[in-house]
mmCIF file of C-alpha atoms in Angstrom:
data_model
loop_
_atom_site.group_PDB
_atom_site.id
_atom_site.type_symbol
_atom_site.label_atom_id
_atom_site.label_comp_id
_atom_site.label_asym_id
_atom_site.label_seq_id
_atom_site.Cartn_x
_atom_site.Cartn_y
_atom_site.Cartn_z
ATOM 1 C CA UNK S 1 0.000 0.000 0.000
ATOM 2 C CA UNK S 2 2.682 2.876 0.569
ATOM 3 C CA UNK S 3 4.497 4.920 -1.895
ATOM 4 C CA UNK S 4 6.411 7.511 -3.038
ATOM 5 C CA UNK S 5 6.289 9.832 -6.192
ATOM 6 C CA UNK S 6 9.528 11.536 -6.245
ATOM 7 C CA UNK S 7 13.219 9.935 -5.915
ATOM 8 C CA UNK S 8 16.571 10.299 -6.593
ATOM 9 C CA UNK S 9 19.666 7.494 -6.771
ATOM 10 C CA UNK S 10 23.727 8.970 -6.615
ATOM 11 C CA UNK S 11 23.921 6.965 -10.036
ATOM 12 C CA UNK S 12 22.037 9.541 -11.723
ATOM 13 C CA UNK S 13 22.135 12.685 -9.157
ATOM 14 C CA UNK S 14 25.516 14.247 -7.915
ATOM 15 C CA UNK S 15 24.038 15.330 -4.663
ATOM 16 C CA UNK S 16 22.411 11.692 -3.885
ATOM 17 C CA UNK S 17 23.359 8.014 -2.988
ATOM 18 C CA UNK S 18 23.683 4.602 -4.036
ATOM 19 C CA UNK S 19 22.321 2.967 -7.288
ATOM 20 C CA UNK S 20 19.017 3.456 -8.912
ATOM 21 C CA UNK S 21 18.536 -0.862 -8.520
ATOM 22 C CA UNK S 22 19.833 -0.661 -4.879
ATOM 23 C CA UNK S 23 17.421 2.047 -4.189
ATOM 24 C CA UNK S 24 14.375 0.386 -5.697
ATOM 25 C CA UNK S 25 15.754 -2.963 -3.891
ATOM 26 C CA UNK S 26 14.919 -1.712 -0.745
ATOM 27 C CA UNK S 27 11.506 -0.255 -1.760
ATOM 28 C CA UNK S 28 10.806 -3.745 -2.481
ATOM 29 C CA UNK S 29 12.591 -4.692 0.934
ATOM 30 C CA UNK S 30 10.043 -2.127 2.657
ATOM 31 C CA UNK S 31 6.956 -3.471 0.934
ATOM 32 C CA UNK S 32 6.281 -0.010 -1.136
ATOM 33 C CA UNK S 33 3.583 -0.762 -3.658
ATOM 34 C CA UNK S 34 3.961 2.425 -5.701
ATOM 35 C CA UNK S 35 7.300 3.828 -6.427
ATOM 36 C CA UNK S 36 8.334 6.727 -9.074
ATOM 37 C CA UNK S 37 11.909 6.973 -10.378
ATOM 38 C CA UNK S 38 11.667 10.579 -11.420
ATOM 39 C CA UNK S 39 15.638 11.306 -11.335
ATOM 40 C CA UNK S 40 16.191 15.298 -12.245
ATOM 41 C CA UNK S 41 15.838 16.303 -15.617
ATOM 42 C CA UNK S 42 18.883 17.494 -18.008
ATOM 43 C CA UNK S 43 19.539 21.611 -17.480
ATOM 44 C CA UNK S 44 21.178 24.471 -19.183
ATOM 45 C CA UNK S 45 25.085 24.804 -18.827
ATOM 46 C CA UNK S 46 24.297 28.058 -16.897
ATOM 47 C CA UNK S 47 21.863 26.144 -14.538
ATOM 48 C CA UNK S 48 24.328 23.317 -13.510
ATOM 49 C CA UNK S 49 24.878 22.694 -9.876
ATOM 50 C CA UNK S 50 28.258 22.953 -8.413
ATOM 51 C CA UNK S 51 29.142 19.725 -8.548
ATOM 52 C CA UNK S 52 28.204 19.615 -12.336
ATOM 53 C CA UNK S 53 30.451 22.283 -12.653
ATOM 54 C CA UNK S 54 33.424 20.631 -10.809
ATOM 55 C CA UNK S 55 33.272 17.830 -12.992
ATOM 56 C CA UNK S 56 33.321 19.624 -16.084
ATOM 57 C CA UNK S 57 29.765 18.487 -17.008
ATOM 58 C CA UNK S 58 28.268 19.974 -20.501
ATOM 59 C CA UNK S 59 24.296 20.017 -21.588
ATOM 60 C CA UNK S 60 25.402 17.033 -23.750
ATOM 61 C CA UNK S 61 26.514 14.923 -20.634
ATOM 62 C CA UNK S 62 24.132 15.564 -18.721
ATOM 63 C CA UNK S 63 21.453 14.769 -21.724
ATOM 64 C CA UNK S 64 23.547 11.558 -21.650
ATOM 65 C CA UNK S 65 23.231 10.805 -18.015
ATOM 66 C CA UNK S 66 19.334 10.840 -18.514
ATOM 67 C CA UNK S 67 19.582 9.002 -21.727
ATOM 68 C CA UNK S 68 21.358 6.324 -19.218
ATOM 69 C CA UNK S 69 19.242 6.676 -16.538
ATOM 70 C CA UNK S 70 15.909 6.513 -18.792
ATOM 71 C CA UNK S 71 17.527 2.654 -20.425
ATOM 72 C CA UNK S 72 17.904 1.768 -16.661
ATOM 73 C CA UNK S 73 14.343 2.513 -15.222
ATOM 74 C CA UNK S 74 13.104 0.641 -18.188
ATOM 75 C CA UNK S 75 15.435 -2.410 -17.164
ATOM 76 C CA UNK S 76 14.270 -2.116 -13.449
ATOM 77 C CA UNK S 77 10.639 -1.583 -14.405
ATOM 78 C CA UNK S 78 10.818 -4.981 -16.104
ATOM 79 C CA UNK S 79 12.856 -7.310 -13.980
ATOM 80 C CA UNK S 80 10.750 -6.077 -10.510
ATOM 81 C CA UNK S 81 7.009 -5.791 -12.666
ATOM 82 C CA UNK S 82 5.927 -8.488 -10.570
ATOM 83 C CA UNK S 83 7.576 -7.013 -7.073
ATOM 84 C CA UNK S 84 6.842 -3.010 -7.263
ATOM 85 C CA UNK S 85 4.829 -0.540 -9.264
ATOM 86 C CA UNK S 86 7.925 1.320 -11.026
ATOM 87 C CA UNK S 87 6.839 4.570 -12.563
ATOM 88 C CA UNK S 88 9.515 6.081 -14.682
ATOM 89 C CA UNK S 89 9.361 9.547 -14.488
ATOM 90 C CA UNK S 90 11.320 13.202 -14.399
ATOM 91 C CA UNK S 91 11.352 16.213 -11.851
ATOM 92 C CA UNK S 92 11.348 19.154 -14.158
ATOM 93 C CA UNK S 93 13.321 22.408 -13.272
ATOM 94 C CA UNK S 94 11.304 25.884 -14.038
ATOM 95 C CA UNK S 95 13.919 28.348 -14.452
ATOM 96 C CA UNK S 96 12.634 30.670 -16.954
ATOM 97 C CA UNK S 97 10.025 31.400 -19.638
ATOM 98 C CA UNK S 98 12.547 29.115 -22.351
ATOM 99 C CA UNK S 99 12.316 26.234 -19.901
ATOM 100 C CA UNK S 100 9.302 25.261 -21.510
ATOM 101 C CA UNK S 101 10.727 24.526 -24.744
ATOM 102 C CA UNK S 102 13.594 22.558 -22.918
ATOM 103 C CA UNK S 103 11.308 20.345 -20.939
ATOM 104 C CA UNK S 104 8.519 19.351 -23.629
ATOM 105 C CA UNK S 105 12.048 18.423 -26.032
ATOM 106 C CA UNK S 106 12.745 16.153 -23.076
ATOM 107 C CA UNK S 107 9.109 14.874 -23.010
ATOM 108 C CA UNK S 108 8.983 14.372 -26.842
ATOM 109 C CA UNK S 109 12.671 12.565 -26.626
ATOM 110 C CA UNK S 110 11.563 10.290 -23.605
ATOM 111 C CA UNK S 111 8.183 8.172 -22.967
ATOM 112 C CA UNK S 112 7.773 9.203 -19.736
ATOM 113 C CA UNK S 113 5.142 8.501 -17.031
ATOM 114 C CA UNK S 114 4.666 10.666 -15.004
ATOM 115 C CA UNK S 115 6.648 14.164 -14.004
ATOM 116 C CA UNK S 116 6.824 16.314 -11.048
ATOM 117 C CA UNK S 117 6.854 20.291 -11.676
ATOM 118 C CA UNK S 118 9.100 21.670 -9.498
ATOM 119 C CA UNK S 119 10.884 24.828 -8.687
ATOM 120 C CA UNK S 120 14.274 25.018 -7.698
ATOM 121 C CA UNK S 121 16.019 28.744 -8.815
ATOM 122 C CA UNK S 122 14.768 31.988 -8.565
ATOM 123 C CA UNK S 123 16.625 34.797 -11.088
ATOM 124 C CA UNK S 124 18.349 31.880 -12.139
ATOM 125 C CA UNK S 125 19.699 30.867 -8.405
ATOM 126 C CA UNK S 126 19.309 27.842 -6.430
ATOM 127 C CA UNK S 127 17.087 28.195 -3.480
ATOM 128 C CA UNK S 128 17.848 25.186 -1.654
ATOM 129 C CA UNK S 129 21.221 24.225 -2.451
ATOM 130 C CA UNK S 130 22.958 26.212 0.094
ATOM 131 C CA UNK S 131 22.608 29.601 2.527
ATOM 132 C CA UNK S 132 24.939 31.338 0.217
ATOM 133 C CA UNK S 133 23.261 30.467 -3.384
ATOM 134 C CA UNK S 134 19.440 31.327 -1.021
ATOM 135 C CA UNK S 135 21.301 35.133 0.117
ATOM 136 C CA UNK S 136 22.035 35.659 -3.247
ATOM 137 C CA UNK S 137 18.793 35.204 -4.632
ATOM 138 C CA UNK S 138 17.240 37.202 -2.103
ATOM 139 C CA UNK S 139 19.749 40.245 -2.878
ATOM 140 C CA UNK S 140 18.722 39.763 -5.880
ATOM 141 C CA UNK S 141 15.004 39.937 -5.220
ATOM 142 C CA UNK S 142 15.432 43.047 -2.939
ATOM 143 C CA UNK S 143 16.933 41.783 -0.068
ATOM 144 C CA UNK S 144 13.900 40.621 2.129
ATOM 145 C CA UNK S 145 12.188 36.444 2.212
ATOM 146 C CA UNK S 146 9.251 38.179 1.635
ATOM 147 C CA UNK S 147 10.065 39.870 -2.050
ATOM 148 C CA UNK S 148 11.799 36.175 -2.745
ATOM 149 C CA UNK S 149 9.090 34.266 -1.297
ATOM 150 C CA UNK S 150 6.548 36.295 -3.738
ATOM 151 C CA UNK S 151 9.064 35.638 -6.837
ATOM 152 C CA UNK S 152 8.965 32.469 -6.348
ATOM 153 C CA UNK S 153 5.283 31.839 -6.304
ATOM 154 C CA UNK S 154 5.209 33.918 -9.474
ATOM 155 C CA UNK S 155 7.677 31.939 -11.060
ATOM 156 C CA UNK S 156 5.658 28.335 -10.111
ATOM 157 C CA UNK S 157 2.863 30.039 -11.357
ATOM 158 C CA UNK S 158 4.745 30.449 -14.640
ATOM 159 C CA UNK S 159 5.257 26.764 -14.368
ATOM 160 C CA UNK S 160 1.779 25.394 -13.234
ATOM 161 C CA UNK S 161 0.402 27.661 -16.757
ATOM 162 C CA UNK S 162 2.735 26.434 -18.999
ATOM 163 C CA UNK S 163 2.869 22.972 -18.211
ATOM 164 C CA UNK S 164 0.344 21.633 -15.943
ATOM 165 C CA UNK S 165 2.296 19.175 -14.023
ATOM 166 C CA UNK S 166 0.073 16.384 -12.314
ATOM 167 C CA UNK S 167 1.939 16.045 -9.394
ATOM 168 C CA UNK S 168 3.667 19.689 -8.082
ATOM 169 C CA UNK S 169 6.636 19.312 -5.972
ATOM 170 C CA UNK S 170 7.285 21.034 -2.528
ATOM 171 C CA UNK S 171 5.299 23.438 -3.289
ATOM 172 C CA UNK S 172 6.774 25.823 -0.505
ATOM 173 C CA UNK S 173 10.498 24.642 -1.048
ATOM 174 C CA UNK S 174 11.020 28.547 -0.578
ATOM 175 C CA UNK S 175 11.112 28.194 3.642
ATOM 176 C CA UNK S 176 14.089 25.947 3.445
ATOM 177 C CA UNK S 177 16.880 28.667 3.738
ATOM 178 C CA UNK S 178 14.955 31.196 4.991
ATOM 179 C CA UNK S 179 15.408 33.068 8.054
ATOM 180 C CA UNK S 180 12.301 31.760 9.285
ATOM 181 C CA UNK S 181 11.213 28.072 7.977
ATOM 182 C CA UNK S 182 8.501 27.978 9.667
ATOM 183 C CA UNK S 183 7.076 30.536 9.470
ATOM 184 C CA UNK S 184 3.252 31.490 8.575
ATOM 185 C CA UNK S 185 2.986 32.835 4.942
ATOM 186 C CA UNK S 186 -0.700 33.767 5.951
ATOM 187 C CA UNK S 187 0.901 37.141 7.741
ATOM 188 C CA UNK S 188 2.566 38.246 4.431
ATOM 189 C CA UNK S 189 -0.185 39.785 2.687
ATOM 190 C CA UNK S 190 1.038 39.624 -0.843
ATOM 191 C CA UNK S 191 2.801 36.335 -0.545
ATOM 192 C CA UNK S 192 -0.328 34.405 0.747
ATOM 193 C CA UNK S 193 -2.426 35.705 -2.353
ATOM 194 C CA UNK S 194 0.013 34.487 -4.614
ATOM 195 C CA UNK S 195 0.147 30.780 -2.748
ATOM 196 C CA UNK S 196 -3.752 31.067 -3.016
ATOM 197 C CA UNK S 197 -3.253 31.788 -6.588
ATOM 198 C CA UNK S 198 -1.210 29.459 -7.691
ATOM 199 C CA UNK S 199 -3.515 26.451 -5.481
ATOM 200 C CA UNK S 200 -6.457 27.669 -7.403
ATOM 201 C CA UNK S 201 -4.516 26.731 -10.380
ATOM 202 C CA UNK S 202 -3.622 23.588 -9.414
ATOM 203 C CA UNK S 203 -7.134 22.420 -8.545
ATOM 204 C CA UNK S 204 -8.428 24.001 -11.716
ATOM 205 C CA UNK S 205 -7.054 21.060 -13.842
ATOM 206 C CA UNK S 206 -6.828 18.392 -11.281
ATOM 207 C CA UNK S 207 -2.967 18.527 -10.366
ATOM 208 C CA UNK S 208 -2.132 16.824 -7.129
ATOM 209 C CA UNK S 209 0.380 18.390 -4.227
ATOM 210 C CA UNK S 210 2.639 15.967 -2.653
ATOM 211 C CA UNK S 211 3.158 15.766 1.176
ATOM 212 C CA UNK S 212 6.792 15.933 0.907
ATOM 213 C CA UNK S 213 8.459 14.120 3.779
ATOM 214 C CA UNK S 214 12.098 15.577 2.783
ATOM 215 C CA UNK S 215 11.169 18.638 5.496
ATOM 216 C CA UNK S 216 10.979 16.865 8.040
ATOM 217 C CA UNK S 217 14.353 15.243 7.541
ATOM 218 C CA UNK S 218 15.766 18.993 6.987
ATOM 219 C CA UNK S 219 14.706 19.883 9.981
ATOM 220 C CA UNK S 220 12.060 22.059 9.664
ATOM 221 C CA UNK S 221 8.350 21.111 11.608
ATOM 222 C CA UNK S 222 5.940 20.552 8.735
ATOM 223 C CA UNK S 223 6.584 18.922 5.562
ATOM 224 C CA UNK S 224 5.770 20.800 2.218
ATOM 225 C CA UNK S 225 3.798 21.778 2.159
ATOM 226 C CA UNK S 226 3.118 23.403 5.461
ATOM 227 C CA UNK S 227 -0.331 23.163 7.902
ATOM 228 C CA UNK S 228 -2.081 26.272 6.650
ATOM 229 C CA UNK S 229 -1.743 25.713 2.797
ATOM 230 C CA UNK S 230 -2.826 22.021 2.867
ATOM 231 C CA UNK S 231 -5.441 23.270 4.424
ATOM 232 C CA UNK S 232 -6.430 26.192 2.005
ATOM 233 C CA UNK S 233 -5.653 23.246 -0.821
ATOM 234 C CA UNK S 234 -8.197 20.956 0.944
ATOM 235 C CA UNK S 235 -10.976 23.384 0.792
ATOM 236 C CA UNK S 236 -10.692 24.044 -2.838
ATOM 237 C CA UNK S 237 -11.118 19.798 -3.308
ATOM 238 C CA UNK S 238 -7.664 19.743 -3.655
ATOM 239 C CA UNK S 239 -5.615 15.839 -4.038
ATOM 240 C CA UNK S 240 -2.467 15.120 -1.977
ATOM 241 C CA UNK S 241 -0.419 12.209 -2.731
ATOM 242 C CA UNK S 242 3.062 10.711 -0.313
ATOM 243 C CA UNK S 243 6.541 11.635 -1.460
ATOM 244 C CA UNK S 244 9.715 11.163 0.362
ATOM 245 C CA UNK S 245 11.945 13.070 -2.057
ATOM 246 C CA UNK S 246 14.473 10.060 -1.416
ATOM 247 C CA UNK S 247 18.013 11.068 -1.883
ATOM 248 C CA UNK S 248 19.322 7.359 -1.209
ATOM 249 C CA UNK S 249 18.430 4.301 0.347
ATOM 250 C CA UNK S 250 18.485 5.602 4.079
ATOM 251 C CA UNK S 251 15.677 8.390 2.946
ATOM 252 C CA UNK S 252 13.142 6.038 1.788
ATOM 253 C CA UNK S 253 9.464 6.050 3.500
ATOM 254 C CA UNK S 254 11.970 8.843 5.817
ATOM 255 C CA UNK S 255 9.627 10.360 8.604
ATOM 256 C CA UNK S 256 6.039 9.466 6.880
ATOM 257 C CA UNK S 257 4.618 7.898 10.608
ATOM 258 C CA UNK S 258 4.902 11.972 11.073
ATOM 259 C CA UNK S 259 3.365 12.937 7.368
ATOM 260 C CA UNK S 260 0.659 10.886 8.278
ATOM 261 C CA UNK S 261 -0.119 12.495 11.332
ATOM 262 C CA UNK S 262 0.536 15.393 10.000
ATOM 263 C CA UNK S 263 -2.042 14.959 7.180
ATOM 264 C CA UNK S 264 -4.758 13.744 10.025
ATOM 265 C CA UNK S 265 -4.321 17.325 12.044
ATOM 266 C CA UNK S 266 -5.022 19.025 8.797
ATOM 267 C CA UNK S 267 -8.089 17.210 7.911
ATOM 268 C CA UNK S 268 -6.756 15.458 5.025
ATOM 269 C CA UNK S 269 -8.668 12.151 4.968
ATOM 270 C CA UNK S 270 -7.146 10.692 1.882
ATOM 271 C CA UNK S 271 -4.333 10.056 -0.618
ATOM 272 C CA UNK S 272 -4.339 9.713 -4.088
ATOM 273 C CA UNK S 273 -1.235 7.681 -5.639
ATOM 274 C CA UNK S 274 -0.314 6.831 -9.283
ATOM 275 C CA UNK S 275 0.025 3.538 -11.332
ATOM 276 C CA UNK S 276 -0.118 2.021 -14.175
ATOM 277 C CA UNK S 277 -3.357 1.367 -16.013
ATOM 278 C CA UNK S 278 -5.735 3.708 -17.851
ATOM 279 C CA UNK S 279 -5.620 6.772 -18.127
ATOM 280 C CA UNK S 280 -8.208 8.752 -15.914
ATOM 281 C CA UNK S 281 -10.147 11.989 -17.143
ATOM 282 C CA UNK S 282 -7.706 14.102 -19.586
ATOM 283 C CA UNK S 283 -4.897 12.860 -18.234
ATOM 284 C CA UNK S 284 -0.811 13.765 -19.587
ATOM 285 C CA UNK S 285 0.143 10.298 -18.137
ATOM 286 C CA UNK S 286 -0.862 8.154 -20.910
ATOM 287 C CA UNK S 287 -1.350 4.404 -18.885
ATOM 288 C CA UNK S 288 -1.195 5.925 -15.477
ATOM 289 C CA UNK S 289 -4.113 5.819 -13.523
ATOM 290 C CA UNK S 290 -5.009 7.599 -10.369
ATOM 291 C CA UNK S 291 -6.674 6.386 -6.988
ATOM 292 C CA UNK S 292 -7.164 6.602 -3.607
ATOM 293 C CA UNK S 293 -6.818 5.408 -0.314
ATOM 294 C CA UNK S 294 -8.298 6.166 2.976
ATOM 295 C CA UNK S 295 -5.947 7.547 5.543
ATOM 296 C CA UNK S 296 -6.926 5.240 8.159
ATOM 297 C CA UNK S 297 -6.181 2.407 6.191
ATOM 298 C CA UNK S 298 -2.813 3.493 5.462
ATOM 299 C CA UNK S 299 -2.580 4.009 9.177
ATOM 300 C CA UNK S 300 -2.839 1.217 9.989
ATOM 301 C CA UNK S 301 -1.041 -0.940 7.569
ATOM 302 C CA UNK S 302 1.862 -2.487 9.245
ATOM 303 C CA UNK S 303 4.389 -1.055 6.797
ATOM 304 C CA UNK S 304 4.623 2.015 8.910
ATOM 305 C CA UNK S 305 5.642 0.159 12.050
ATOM 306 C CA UNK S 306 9.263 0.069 10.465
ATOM 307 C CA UNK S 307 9.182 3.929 9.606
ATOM 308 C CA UNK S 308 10.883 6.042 11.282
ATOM 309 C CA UNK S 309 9.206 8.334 13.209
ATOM 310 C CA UNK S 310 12.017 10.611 13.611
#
């Protein structure tokens, strides 16, 4: 019954661990039933991380490294069809208006299943690679969280328009670095109307927000995203699905005893997941069907005895 919609393995991600089969080994070993490989797609030379840069990466490498990765989800998907759901997927990066042509190149290069739209720069910055990179894009926004914060949700609305993802990744990713993670967005005026904006979207053509356990193991005291917009989400019909935003083996299923809990307090009562089979509504995911299951049933499956709490 559990599973996760976003992952990454160190075979295909410079900032992550172990192999892509090791990592979907022990998704197997902890009963998942639903598990996306959605490794990072391929960026811009001027959008490479750091450690891209340090090893000399170009666009055509890392096109190269997805080419590789995309042959060895297919491989996976095969020899474990009878153990796990595999879902072979992307996480997209929104960067700027001309991402859009990038990404739906990728999409027409690469039958994919399923991707998650996330947002990971602002002016062209990483937000949530380190406190430096997250200063400079707030200089760059004015100097305040709050000007960043609202350039953010602009750009994801640029995103959510364009492209329509069906699952949207941390959707407040923004708190990471900020001075105050936790804090309440409701309190900045401006911000909160763009976060109400950009939920309205999301509902509009059935996109689903993903309870992002990867928070919690950073630290902070909600997942993404936070208390008060699931809860602005959940009045507009919104569906949430699980994610643990694994990094490596050790992250898998990673504090979801808490997302759970979590998702109970909020009034969520219950998650939709992915899988293959036909296509529901006007679905992008062309044999990818969605469901859902009660929260109380996932409660009390016994694959959560063995999660980590903490």
């Amino acid at each position: 019954m559990p599973y996760s919609h976003h992952s990454h393995s160190g075979q295909f991600c410079g900032h992550a661990r172990d192999t892509l089969e090791g990592v979907v080994k022990a998704a197997i070993e902890k009963n998942m039933q639903v598990f996306a490989l959605t490794e990072h797609m391929p960026r811009e030379r001027q959008d490479m991380y750091p450690e891209e840069v340090a090893a000399g990466y170009t666009e055509k490498k890392l096109l190269d490294i997805f080419s590789d990765y995309y042959i060895e989800a297919l491989r996976l998907q095969s020899k474990y069809a009878t153990e796990l759901n595999i879902l072979i997927g992307t996480e997209i990066d929104w960067i700027r208006p001309s991402s859009k042509d990038f990404i739906e190149n990728l999409f027409s290069a690469f039958q994919l299943q399923l991707f998650v739209g996330s947002v990971h720069h602002v002016h062209g910055i990483p937000i949530d690679y380190t406190a430096e990179l997250f200063q400079e894009a707030r200089r760059t926004s004015g100097g305040s969280d709050e000007r960043l914060f609202e350039d953010y949700f602009d750009l994801q609305r640029d995103m959510l328009e364009a492209l329509k993802p069906p699952i949207v990744g941390h959707f407040d990713l923004i708190r990471l670095k900020s001075d105050a993670p936790d804090l309440s967005f409701v309190e900045m005026q401006g911000v909160w109307r763009k976060i109400c904006r950009n939920l309205g979207l999301i509902a509009s053509y059935g996109g689903i927000l993903e309870l992002n356990s990867a928070a919690l193991r950073k630290g902070l005291d909600e997942p993404y995203p936070n208390a008060e917009i699931c809860k602005e989400f959940l009045a507009l019909g919104g569906q949430f699905t699980l994610s643990d935003d694994s990094h490596g083996i050790d992250h898998i299923a990673s504090h979801y005893r808490d997302v759970l809990g979590f998702a109970e307090k909020v009034g969520i009562r219950q998650i939709t997941f992915l899988e293959q089979g036909p296509a529901t509504k006007d679905s992008q995911l062309p044999g990818v069907t969605a469901k859902t299951t009660p929260l109380f049933q996932l409660q009390r499956h016994p694959f959560f005895a063995s999660c980590r709490a903490s």
